[in-house]
CSV table of C-alpha atoms in Angstrom, one decimal:
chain,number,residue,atom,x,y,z
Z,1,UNK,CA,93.4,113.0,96.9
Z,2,UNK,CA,92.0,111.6,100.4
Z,3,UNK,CA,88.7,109.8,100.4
Z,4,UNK,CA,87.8,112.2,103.2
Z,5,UNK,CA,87.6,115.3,100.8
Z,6,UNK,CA,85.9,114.4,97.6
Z,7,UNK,CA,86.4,116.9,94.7
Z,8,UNK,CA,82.5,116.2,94.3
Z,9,UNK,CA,80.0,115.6,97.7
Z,10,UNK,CA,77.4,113.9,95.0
Z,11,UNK,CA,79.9,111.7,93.4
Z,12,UNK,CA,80.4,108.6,95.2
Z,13,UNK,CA,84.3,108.1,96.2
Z,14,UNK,CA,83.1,103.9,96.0
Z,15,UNK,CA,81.6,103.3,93.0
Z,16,UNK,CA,82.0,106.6,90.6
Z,17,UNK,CA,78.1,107.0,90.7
Z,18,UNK,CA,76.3,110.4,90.6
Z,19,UNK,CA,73.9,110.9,93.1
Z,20,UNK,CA,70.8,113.2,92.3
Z,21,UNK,CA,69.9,113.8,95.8
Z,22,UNK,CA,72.4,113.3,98.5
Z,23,UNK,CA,71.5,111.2,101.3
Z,24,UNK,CA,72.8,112.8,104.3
Z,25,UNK,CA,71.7,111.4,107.6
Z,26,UNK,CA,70.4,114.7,110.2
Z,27,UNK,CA,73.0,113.8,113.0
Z,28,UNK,CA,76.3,112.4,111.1
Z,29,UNK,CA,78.2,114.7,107.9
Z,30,UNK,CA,78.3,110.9,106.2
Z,31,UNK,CA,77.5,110.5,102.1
Z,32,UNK,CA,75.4,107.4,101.4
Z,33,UNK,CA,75.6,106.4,98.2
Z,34,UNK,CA,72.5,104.8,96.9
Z,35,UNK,CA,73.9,102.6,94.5
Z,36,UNK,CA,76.1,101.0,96.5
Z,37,UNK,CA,75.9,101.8,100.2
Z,38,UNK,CA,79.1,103.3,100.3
Z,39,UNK,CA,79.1,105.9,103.7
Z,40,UNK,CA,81.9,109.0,102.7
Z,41,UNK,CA,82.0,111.2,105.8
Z,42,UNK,CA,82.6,115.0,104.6
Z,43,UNK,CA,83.4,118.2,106.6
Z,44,UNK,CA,79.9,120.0,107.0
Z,45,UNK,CA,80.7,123.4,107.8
Z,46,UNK,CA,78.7,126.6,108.4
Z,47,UNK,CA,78.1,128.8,105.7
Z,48,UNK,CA,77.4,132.8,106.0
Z,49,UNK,CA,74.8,134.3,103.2
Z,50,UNK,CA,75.4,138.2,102.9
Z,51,UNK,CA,72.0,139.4,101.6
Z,52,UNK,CA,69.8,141.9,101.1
Z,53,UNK,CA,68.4,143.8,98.1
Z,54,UNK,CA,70.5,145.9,95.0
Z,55,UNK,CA,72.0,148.6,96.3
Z,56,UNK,CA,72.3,148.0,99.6
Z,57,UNK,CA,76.2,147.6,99.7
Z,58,UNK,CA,76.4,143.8,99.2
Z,59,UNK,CA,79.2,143.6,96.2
Z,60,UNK,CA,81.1,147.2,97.9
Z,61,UNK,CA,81.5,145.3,100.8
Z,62,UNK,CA,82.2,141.9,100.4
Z,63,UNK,CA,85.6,143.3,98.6
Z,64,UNK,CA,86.7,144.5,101.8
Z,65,UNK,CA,85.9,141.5,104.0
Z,66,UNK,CA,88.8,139.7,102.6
Z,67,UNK,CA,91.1,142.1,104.4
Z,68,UNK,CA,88.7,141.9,107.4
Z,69,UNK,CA,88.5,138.1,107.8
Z,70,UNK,CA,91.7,136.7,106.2
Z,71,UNK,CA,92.0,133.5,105.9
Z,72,UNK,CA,89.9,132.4,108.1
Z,73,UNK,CA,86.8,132.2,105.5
Z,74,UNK,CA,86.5,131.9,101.6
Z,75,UNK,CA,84.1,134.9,100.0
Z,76,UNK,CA,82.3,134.5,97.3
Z,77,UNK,CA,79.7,136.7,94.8
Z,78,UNK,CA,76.7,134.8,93.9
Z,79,UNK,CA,76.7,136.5,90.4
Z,80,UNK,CA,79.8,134.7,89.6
Z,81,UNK,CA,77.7,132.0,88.3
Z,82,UNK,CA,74.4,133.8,87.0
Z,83,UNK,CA,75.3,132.3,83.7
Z,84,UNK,CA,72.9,131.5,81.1
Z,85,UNK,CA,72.5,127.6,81.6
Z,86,UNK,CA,71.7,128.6,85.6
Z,87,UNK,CA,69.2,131.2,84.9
Z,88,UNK,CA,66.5,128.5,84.4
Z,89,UNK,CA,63.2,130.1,86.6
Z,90,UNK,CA,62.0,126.6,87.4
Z,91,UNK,CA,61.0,126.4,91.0
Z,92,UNK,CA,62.2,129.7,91.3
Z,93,UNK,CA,65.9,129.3,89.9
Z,94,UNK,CA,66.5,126.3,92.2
Z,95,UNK,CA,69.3,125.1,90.0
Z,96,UNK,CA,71.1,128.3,90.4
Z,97,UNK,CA,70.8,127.7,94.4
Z,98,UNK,CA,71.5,123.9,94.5
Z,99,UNK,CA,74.7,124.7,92.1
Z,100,UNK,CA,75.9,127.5,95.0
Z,101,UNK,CA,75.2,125.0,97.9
Z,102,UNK,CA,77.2,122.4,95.9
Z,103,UNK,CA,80.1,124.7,95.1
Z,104,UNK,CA,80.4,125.6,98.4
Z,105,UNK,CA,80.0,122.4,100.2
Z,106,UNK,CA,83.0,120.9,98.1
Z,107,UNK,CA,84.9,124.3,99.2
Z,108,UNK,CA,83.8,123.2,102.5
Z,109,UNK,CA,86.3,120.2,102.3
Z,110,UNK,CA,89.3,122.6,102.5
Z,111,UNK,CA,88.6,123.3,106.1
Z,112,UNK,CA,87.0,127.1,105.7
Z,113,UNK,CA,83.8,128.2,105.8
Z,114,UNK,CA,82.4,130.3,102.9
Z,115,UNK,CA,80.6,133.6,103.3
Z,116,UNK,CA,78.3,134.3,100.3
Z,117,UNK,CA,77.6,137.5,99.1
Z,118,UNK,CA,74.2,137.7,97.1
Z,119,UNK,CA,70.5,138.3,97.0
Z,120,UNK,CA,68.7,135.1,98.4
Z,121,UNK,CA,66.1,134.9,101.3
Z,122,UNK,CA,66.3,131.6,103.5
Z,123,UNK,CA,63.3,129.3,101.7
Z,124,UNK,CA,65.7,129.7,98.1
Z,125,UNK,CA,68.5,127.5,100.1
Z,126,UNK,CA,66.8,125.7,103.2
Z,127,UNK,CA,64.4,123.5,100.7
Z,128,UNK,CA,67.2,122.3,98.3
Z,129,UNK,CA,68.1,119.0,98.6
Z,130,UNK,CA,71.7,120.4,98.3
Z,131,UNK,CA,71.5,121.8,102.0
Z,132,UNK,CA,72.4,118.6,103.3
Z,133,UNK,CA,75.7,119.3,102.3
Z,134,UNK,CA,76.1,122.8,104.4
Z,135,UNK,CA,76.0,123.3,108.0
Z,136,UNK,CA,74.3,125.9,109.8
Z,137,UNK,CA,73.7,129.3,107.5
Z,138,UNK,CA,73.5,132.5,109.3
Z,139,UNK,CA,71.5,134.9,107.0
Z,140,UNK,CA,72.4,138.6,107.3
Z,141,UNK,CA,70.8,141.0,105.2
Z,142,UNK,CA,71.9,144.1,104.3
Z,143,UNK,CA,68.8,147.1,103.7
Z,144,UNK,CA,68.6,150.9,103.6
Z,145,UNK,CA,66.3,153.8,103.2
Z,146,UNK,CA,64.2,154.0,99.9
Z,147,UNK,CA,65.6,157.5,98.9
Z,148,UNK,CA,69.1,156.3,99.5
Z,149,UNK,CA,68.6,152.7,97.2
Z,150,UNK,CA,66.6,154.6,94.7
Z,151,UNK,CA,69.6,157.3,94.2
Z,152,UNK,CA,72.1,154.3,94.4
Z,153,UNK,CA,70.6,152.2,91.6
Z,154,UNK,CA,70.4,154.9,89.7
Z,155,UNK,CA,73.9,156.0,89.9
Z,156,UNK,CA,74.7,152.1,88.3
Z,157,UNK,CA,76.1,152.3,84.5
Z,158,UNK,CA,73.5,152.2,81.7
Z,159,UNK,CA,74.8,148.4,81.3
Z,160,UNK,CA,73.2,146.8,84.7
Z,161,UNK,CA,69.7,148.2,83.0
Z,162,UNK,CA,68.4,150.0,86.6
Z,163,UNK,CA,64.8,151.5,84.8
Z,164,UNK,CA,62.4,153.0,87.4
Z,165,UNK,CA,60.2,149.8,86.9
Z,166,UNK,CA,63.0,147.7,88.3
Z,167,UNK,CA,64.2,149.9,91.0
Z,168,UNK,CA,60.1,150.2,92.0
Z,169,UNK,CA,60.3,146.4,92.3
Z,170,UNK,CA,63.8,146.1,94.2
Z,171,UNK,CA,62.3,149.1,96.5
Z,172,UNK,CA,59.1,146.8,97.3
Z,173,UNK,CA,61.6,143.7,98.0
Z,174,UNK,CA,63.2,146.7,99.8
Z,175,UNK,CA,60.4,146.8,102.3
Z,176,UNK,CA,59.3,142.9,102.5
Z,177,UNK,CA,62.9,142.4,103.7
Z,178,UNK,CA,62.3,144.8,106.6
Z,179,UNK,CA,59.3,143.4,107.2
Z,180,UNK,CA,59.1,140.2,106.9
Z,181,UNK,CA,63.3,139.0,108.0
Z,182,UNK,CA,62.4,138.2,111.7
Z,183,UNK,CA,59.2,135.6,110.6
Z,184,UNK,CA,61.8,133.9,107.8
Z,185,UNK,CA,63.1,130.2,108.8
Z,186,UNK,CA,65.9,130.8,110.0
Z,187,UNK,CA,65.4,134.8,110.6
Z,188,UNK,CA,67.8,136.9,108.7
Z,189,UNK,CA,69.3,139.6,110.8
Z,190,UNK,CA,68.8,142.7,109.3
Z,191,UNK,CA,71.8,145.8,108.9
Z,192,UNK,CA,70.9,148.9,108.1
Z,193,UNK,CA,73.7,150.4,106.1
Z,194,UNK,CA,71.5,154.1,105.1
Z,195,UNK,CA,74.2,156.1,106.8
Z,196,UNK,CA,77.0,153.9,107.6
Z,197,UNK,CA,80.3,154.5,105.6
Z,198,UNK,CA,81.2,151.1,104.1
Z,199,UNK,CA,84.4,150.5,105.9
Z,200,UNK,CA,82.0,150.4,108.9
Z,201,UNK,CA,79.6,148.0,107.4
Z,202,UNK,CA,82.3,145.8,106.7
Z,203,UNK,CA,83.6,146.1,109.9
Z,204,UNK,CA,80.2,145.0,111.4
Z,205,UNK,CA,79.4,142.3,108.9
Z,206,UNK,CA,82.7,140.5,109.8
Z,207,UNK,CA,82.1,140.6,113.5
């Protein structure tokens, strides 16, 4: 494998060492190892966060930008990984996040950027000392009508456990979202997908 795409951004390509924290200078994609100085320089690419609350379209449509995209980009669900040794609620799942930034900065090293399809709000990524690994993410965040989520989460199999407690709650993220998206750091654009057909949506979210 090339020194200049490490199978591992916090695993030093000198000395084997893992880092805790990668040092990443602001102005140069370079790896400094802290054990032994090494510099590895690494492909810092942009990353694109689908997100949004439940029911909003997130998982319908991130199947269809594949076909929409090509090859051009690698799309991912952030539920792949909502596993029980990532569900840890300290610092508000921060393992779960730093995990997803680390994943995709090593896909990073193939040469595509990643679009990732989940619920996150900008502060869950930008403060993890795993963002020094990503270049710019654009946030996007899908959001619809009340009526229209509350009649979609409850159309979900008994399985996914939608009771009208939780949909209350994903309702009231429902509406900070709308709110609160242009004051975020960075802003998430906001898509309204209440009465778009899906093929549209996934036409928009591409371009």
């Amino acid at each position: 494998m090339s020194e200049k795409a490490p199978v591992d951004l916090k695993i030093c390509t000198s000395c084997g060492q893992r880092m805790d924290v990668p040092v990443v200078p602001a102005d140069t994609p370079v790896i400094i190892c802290p054990d032994c100085g090494h510099q590895q320089p690494f492909l810092r690419l942009p990353m694109f966060a689908l997100t949004g609350p439940s029911g909003t379209g997130k998982s319908t449509v991130s199947r269809l930008l594949t076909s929409e995209l090509g090859s051009s980009v690698v799309v991912l669900e952030q539920d792949v990984l909502w596993t029980a040794g990532l569900r840890d609620p300290y610092n508000d799942f921060q393992l779960f996040r730093a995990t997803w930034l680390r994943m995709v900065g090593m896909i990073h090293q193939s040469g595509r950027p990643v679009v990732l399809c989940g619920t996150v709000v900008p502060v869950q990524f930008e403060e993890c000392p795993e963002r020094a690994l990503i270049g710019e993410i654009h946030y996007l965040a899908l959001t619809c009508d009340r009526d229209v989520m509350r009649v979609r989460l409850r159309a979900r199999p008994a399985w996914r456990e939608w009771d009208d407690q939780r949909i209350n709650e994903m309702l009231e993220f429902n509406d900070w979202v709308r709110r609160e998206a242009p004051t975020m750091t960075p802003p998430m654009r906001l898509l309204d997908t209440t009465n778009r057909a899906v093929e549209d949506t996934a036409h928009e979210v591409a371009a």
